[in-house]
Coordinates of C-alpha atoms and ligand atoms in Angstrom, one line a residue:
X19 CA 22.2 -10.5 -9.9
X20 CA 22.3 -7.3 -11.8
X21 CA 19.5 -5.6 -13.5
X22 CA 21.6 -2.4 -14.5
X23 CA 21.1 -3.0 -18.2
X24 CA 18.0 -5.8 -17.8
X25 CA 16.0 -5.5 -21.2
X26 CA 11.9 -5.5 -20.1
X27 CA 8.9 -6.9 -20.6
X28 CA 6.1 -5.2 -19.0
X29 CA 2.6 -6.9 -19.5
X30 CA -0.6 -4.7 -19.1
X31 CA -0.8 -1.5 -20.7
X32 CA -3.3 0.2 -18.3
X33 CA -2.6 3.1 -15.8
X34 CA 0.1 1.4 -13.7
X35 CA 1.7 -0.8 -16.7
X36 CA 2.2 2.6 -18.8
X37 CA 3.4 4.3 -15.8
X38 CA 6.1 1.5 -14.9
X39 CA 6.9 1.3 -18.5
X40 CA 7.8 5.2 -18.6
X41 CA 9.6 5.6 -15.5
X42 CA 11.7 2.3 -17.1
X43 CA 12.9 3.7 -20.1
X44 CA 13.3 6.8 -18.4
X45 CA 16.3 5.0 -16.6
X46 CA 17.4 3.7 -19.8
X47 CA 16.2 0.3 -20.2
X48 CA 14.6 -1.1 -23.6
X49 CA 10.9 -1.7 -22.7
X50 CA 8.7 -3.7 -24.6
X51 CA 5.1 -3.0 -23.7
X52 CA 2.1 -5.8 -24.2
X53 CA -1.3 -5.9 -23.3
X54 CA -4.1 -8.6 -24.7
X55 CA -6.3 -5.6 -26.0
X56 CA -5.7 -5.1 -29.3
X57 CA -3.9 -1.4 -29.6
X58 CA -3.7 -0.8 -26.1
X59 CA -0.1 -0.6 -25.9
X60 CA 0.2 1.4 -29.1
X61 CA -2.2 3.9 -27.3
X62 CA -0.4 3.9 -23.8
X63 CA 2.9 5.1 -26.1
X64 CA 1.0 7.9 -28.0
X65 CA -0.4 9.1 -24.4
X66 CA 2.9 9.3 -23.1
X67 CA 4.3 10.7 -26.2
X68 CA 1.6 13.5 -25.1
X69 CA 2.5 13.7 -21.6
X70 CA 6.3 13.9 -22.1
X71 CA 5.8 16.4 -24.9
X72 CA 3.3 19.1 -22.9
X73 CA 6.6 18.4 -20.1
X74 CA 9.2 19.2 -22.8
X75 CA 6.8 22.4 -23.8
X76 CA 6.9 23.5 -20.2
X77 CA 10.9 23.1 -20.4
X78 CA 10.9 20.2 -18.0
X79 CA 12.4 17.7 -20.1
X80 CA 14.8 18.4 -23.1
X81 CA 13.6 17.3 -26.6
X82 CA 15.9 14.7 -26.8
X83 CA 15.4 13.0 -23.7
X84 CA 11.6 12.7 -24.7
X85 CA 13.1 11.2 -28.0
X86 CA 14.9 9.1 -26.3
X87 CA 12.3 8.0 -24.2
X88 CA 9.7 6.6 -26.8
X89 CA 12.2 4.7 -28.8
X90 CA 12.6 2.8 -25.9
X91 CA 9.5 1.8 -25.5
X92 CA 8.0 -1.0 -28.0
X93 CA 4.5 -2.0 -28.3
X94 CA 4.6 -5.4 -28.9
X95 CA 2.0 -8.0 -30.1
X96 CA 3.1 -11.0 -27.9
X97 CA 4.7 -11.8 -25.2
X98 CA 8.3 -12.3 -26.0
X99 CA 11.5 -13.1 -23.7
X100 CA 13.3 -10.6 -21.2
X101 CA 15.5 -10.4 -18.4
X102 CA 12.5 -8.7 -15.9
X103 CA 8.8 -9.4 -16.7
X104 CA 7.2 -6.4 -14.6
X105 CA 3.0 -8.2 -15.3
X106 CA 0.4 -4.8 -14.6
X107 CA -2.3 -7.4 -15.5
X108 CA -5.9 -7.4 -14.5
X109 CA -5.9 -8.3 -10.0
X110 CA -7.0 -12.0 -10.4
X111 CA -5.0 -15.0 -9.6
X112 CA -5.9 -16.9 -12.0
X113 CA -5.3 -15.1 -15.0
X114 CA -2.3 -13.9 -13.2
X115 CA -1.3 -17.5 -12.8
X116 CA -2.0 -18.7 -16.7
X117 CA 0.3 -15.3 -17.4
X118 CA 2.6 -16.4 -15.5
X119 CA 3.0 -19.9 -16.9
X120 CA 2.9 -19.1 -20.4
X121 CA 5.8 -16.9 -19.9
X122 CA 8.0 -19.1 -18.1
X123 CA 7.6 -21.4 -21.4
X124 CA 9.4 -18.5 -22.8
X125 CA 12.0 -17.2 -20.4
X126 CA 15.4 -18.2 -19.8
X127 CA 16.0 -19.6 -16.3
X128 CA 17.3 -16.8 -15.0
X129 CA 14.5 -14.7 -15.5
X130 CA 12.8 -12.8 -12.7
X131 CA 9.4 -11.8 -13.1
X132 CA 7.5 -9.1 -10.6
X133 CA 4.2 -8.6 -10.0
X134 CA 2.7 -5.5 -9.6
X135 CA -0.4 -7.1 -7.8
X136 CA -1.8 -4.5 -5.1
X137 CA -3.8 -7.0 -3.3
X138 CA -3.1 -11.0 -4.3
X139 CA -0.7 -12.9 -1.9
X140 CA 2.4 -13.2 -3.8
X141 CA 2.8 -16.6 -2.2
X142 CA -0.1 -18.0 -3.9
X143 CA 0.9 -16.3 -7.0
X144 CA 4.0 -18.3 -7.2
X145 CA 2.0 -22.0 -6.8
X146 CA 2.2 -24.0 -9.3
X147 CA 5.2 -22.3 -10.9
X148 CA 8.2 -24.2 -12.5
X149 CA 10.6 -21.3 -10.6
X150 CA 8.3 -19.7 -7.8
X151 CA 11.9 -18.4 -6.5
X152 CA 11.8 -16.2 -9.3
X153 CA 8.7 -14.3 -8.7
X154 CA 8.5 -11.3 -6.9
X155 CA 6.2 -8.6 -5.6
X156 CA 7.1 -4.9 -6.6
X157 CA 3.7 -3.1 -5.9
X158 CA 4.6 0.8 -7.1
X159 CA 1.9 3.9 -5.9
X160 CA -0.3 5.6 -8.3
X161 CA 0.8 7.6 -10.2
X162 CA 4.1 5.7 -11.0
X163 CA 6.0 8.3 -12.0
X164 CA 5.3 10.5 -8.8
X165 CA 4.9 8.1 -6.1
X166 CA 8.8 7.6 -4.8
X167 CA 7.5 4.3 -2.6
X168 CA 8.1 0.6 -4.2
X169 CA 6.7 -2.1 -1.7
X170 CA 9.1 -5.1 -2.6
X171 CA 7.3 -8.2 -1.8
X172 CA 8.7 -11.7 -0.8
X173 CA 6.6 -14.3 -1.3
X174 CA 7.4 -17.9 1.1
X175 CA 9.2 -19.2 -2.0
X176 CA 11.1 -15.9 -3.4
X177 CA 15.1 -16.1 -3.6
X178 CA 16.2 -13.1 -1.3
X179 CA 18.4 -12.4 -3.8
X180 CA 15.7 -11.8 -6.4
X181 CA 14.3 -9.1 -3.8
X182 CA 17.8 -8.1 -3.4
X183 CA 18.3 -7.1 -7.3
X184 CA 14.8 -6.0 -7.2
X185 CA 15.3 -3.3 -4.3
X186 CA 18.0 -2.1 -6.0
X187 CA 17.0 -1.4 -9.3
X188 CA 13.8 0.4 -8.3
X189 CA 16.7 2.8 -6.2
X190 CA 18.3 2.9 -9.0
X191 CA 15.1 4.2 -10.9
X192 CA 14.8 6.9 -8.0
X193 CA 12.0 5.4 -5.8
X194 CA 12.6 4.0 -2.4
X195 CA 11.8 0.7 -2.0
X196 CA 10.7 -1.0 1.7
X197 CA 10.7 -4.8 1.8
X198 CA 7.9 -6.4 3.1
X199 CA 7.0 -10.0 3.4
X200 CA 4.0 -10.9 1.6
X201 CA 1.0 -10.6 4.1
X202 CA -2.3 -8.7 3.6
X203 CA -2.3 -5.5 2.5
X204 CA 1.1 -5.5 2.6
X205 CA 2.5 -2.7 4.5
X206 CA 1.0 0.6 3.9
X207 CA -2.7 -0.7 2.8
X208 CA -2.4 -2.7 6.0
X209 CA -1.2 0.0 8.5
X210 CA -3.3 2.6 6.9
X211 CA -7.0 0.8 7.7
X212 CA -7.4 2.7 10.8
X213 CA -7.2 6.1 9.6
X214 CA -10.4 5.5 7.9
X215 CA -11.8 3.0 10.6
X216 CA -11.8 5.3 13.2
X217 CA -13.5 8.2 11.6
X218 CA -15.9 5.1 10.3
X219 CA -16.2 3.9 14.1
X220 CA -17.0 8.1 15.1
X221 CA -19.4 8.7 12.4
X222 CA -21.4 5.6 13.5
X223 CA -21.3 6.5 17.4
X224 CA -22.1 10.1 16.1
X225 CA -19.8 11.5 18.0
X226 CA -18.4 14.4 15.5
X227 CA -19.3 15.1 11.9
X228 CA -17.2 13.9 9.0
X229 CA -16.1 17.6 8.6
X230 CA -15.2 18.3 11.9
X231 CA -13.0 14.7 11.9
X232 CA -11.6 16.2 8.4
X233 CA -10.3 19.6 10.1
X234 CA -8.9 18.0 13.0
X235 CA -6.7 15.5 11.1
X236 CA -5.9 18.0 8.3
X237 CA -4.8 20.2 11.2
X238 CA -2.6 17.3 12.8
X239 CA -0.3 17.2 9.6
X240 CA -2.2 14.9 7.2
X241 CA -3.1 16.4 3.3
X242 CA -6.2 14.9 3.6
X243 CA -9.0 14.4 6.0
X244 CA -10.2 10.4 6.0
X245 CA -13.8 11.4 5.1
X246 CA -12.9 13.8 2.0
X247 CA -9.4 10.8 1.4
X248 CA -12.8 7.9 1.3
X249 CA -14.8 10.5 -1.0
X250 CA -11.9 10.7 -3.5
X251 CA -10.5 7.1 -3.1
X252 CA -14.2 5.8 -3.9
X253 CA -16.4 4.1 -1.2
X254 CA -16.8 1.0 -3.3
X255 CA -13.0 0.8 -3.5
X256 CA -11.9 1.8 -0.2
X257 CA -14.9 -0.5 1.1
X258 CA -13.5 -3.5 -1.2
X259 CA -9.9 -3.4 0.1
X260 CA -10.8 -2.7 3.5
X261 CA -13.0 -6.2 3.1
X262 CA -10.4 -7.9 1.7
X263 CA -8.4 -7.2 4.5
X264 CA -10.9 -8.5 6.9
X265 CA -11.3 -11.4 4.9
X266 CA -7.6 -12.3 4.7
X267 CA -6.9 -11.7 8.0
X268 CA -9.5 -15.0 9.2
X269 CA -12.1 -12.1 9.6
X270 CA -10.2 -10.6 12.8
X271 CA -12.7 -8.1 14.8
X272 CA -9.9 -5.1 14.5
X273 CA -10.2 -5.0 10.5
X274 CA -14.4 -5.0 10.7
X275 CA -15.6 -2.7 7.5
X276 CA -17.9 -0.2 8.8
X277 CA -21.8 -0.1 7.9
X278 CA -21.4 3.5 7.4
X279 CA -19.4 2.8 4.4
X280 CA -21.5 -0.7 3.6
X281 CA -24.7 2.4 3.8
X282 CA -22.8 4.4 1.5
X283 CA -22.1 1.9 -1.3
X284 CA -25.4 0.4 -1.3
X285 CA -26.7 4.1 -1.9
X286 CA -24.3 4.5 -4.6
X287 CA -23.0 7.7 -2.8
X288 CA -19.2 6.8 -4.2
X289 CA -17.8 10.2 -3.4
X290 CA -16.4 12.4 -6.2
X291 CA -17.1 10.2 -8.7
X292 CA -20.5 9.7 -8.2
X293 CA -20.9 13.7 -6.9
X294 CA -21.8 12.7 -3.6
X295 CA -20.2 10.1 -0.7
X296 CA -19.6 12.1 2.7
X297 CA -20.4 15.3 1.0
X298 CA -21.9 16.8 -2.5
X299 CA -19.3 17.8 -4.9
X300 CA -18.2 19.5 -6.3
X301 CA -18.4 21.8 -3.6
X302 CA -16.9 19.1 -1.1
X303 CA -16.5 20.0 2.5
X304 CA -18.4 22.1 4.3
X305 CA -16.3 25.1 6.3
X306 CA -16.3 23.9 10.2
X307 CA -18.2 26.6 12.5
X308 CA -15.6 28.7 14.3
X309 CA -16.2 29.5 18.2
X310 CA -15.6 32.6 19.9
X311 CA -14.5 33.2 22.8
X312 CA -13.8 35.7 25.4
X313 CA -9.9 36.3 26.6
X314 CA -9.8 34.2 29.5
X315 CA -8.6 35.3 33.1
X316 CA -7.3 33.2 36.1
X317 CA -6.1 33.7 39.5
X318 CA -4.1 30.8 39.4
X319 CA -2.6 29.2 36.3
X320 CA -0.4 26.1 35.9
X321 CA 1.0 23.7 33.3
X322 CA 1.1 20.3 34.1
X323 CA 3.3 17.4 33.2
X324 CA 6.5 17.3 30.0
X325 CA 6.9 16.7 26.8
X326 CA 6.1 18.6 23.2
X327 CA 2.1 19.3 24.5
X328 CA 2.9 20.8 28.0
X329 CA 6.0 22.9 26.6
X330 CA 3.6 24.4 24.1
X331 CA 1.6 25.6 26.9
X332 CA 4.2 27.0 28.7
X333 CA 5.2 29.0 25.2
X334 CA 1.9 30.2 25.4
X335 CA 1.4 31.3 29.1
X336 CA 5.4 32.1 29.9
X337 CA 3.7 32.9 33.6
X338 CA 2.0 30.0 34.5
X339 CA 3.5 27.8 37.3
X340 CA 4.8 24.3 36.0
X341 CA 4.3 20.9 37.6
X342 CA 6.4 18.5 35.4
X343 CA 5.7 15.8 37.6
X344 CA 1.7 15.6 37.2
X345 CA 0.6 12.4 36.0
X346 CA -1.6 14.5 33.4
X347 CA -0.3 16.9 30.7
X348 CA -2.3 20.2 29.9
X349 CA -3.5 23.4 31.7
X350 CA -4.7 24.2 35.3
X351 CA -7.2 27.3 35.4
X352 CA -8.1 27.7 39.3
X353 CA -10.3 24.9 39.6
X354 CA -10.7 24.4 35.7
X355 CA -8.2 21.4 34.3
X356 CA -8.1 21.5 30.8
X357 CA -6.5 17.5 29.8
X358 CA -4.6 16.0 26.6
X359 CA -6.9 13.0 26.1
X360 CA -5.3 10.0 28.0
X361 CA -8.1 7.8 26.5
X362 CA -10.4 8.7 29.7
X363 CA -13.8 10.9 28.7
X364 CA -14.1 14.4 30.4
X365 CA -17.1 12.9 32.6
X366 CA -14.5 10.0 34.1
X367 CA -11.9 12.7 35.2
X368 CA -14.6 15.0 36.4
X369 CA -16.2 12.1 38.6
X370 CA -13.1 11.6 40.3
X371 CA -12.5 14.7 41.1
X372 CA -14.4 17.3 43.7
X373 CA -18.0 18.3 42.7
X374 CA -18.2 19.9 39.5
X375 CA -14.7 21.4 38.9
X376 CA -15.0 21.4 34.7
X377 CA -12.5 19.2 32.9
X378 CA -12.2 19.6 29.2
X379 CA -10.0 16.6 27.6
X380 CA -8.5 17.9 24.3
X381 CA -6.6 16.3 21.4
X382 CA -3.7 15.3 20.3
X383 CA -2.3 18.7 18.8
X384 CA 0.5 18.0 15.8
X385 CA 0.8 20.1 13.9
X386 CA 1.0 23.6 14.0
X387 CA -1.8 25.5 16.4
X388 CA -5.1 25.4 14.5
X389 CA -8.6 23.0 14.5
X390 CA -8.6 20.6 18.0
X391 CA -11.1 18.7 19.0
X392 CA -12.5 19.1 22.9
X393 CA -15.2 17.3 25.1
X394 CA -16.2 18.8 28.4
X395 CA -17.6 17.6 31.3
X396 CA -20.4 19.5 31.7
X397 CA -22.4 23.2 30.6
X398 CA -19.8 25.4 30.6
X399 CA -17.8 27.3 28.3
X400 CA -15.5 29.5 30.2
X401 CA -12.5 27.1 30.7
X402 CA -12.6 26.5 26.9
X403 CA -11.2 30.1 26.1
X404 CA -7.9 28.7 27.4
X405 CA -7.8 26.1 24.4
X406 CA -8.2 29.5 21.8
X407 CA -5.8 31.5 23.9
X408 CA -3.2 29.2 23.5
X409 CA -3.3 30.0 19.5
X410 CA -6.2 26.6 19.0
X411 CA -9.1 27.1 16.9
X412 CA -11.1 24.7 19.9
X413 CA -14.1 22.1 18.3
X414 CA -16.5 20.5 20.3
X415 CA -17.4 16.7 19.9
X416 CA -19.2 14.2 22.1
X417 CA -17.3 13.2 24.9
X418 CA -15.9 9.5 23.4
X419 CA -12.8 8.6 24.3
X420 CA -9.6 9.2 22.7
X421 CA -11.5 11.9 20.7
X422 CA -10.0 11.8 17.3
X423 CA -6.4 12.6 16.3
X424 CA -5.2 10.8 19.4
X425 CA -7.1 7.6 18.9
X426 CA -6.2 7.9 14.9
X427 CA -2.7 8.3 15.6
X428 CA -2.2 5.8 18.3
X429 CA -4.0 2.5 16.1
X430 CA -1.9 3.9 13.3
X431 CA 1.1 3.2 15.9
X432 CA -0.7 0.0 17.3
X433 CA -1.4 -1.5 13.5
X434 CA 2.7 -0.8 12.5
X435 CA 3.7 -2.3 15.4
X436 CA 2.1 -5.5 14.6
X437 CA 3.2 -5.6 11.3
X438 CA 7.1 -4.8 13.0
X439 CA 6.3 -8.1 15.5
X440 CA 4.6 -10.0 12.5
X441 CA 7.9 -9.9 10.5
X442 CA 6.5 -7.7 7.6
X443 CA 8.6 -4.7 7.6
X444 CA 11.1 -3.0 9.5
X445 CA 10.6 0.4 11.6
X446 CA 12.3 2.1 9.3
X447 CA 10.4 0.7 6.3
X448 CA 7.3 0.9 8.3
X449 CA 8.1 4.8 8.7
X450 CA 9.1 5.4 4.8
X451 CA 6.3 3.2 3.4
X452 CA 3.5 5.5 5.4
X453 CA 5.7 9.0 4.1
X454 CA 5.6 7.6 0.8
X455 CA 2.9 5.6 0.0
X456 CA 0.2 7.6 1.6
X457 CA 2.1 10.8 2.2
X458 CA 1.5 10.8 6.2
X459 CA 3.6 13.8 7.8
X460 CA 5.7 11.6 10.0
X461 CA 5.8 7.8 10.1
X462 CA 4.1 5.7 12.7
X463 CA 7.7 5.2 14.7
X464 CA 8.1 9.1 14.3
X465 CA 4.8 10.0 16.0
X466 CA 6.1 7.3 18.7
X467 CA 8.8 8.3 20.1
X468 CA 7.4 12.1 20.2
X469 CA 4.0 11.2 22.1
X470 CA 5.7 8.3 23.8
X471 CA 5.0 4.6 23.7
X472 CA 3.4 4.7 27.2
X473 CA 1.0 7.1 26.6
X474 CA 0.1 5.5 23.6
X475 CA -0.4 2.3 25.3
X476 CA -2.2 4.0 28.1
X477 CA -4.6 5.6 25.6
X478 CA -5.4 2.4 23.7
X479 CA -5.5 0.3 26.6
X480 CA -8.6 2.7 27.9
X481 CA -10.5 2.4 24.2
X482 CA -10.5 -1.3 24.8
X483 CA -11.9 -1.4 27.9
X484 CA -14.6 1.0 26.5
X485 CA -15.6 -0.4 23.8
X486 CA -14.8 -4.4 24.5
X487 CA -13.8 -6.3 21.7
X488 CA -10.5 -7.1 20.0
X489 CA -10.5 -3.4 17.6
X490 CA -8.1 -1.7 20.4
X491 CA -5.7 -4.7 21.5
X492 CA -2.7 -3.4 22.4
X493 CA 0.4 -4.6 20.0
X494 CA 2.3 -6.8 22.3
X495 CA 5.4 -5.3 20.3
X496 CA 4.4 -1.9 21.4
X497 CA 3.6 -2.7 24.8
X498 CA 7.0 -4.6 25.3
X499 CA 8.7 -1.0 24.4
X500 CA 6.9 0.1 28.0
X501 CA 8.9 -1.9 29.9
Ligands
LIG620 P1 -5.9 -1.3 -15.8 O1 -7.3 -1.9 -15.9 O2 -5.8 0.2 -16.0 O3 -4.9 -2.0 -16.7 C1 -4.9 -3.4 -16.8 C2 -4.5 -3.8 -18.3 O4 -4.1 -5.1 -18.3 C3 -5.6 -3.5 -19.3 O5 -5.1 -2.7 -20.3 C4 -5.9 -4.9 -19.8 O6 -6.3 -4.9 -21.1 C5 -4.6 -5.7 -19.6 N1 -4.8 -7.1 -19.4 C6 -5.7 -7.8 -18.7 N2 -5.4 -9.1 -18.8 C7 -4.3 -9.2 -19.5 C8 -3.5 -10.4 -19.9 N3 -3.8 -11.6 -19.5 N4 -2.4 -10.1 -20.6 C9 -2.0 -8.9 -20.9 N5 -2.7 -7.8 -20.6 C10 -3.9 -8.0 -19.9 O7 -5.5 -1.7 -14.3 P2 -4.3 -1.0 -13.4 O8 -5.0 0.0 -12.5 O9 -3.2 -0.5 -14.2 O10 -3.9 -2.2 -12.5 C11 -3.0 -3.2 -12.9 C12 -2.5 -4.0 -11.8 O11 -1.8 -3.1 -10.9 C13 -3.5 -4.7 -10.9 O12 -2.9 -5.9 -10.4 C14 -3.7 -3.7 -9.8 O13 -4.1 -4.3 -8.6 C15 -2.3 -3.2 -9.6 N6 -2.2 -1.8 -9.0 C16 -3.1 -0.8 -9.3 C17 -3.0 0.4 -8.6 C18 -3.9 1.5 -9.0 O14 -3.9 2.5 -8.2 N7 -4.7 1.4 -10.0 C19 -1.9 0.7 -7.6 C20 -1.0 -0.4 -7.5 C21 -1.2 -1.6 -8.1

């Protein structure tokens, strides 16, 4: 099954249909372009015509190639046979359905047609069909021709092979596709949830503001913090998917929407659209207050435990004395421990050790030195100055556990796992759909093997016995890599 020279028929001429007709005739293929409102697909073409042209101006495309380009692309006014139906249609099933007949009355057998539904189970896209075999997911990012990720979906009924030929020509168009099988959210909407449920679950235990959780995460590697990501996304939309989710999944406790956003929506505080969600725009985020502190001194100074945190300490104080065998990783500062979070709050170390030595748990730190998030134990602030003198820019927050990079990271670990063990995806696609589709600095798998699957189970195993409930239940897949 080759779709090397496969002449197209893509139906819906909105944002993602024009975008998948461009980046089509862009790798040569004739594209005819329909959509059911009258001189939409005539307008998609002229807007293009607009885009590619201000590209040619800029000297990013030749003249010709634009040229070539547009006369590939045909508005038509019906639907009319093709080798690959690509439907951008409206996100309902049954209008996708009554497409989906009508056109099989008109294709040859060996037709494939792929949806580009973001949400709709391509299994129960395929009922009723006279080939379901033949239909296929291939969910591309906004914008299309940007985005580099192409979820490939297999529904129950859909001929590998038809996947097969499907994977390939989006390579061949220069995205990367992952396969997934066709489960809710599919890969990256799924795995993705809990970078905004967490912030949403620390927002509504008021444990750190949405700016603070912003700079910590934009500090661990991310583009975006979750708060300002929700405010551009939309509330109403993030909310919608994120309830969709729950619902498909039998209403499963871990995908709970959050009544911080549910607040948000019913206020109509949408985010950038509306000029206000978690902040006003269009000034946006507020700067996070900076702490000061005074150089620190200590008679006594060790570095406890291995791995990428305690070797950064150990860059930063070359004289400290090193335990690599502690069963904690951070700092020692005479009686001062300064901890990475292990999922335990600042007050639970503290109370099992001697009277009032301070503990400060700290987070996760990715990326290069800059915002992290602290909780201490008690009214002090001395130890802290260690956190700044080892290059951090220290934040405090309430003392929850797993404060907020850490507990971010590890359900983003926990939730890809899952979906590894459920049969949706592999590591690998796991890892590229996450780069790709939501431009995470590593994939989940990544940020596994360089924190360490036992720590990660430790951490999340702590959260669930804080908070009870089924949110933090630990990925048997990911636990079975601990033993
Ligand atoms: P859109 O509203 O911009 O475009 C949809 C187009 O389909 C409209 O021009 C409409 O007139 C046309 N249409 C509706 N019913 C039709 C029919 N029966 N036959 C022919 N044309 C019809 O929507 P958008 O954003 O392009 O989404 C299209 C599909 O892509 C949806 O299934 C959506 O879930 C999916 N998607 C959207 C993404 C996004 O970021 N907007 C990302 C990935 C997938």
């Amino acid at each position: 099954m080759n779709l090397d020279s496969a002449r197209l028929l893509v139906v819906g001429a909105g944002l993602m249909g024009a975008g998948i007709a461009q980046v089509a005739a862009q790798a040569g293929h004739d594209v005819a372009l329909f959509d059911t409102r009258a001189g939409a697909a005539e307008a998609a073409k002229a807007k293009l015509a607009g885009t590619l042209e201000g590209l040619a101006a800029k000297g990013k495309l030749t003249p010709e190639a634009v040229a070539a380009t547009l006369a590939r692309i045909t508005p038509v006014a019906a639907l009319q046979p093709a080798d690959l139906v690509i439907e951008a249609i409206v996100e309902h099933l049954d209008i996708k359905r009554a497409l989906f007949a009508e056109l099989e009355a008109l294709l040859a057998d060996d037709a494939i047609i792929a949806t580009n539904t973001s949400s709709i189970s391509v299994t129960a896209l395929a009922r009723g069909m006279k080939r379901p075999e033949r239909l296929v997911g291939m969910h591309f990012f906004n914008p299309v021709p940007l985005m580099k990720l192409v979820e490939v979906v297999s529904g129950l009924g859909t001929d590998p092979h038809v996947a097969q030929a499907i994977e390939s020509l989006a390579a061949r168009w220069g995205k990367t596709p992952v396969h997934t099988r066709s489960t809710p959210g599919f890969i990256v909407n799924r795995i993705a949830r809990p970078y905004y449920a967490e912030a949403l679950m620390l927002l509504q235990d008021r444990a750190a503001t949405p700016e603070l959780i912003d700079a910590c995460l934009r500090a661990a590697g991310f583009r975006m913090g979750p708060c300002e990501l929700m405010d551009l996304i939309g509330h109403d939309t993030n909310f919608a998917v994120t309830n969709s989710v729950f619902a498909a999944n039998f209403f499963d406790r871990r995908f709970t929407p959050s009544l911080v956003q549910q607040e948000l929506v019913d206020a109509g505080f949408l985010g950038r659209k509306s000029g206000r969600g978690f902040y006003r725009y269009p000034e946006g985020a507020p700067p996070v207050p900076v702490e000061r502190f005074a150089s620190p001194t200590a008679q006594r100074l060790v570095v406890h435990g291995q791995g990428f945190v305690a070797d950064r300490f150990a860059a930063a104080f070359p004289h400290a004395e090193r335990q690599t065998l502690s069963d904690w990783v951070g700092l020692e500062a005479d009686r001062a421990q300064l901890r990475l979070t292990d999922g335990r709050t600042a007050r639970e170390v503290a109370a099992e050790r001697e009277l009032q030595a301070p503990v400060v748990v700290f987070d996760l730190p990715l990326g290069e030195p800059s915002h992290l998030a602290y909780a201490k134990s008690g009214d002090f602030d001395a130890p802290v100055a260690w956190l700044a003198a080892a290059g951090f820019q220290p934040l405090e927050m309430v003392d929850v556990p797993g404060l907020i990079v850490a507990r971010t990271i590890a359900m983003l670990v926990n939730e890809a796992n899952d979906a590894v063990q459920q049969g949706v995806c592999s590591e690998e696609g796991a890892d590229a759909a996450m780069k790709l589709g939501v431009n995470y600095p590593a994939g989940p798998f990544e940020w596994q093997g360089r924190w360490g699957a036992s720590a990660i189970v430790a951490l999340l195993d702590r959260l669930d016995a804080y908070y009870r409930g089924e949110r933090y239940r630990v990925s048997p897949y990911l636990r079975l890599t601990t033993h």
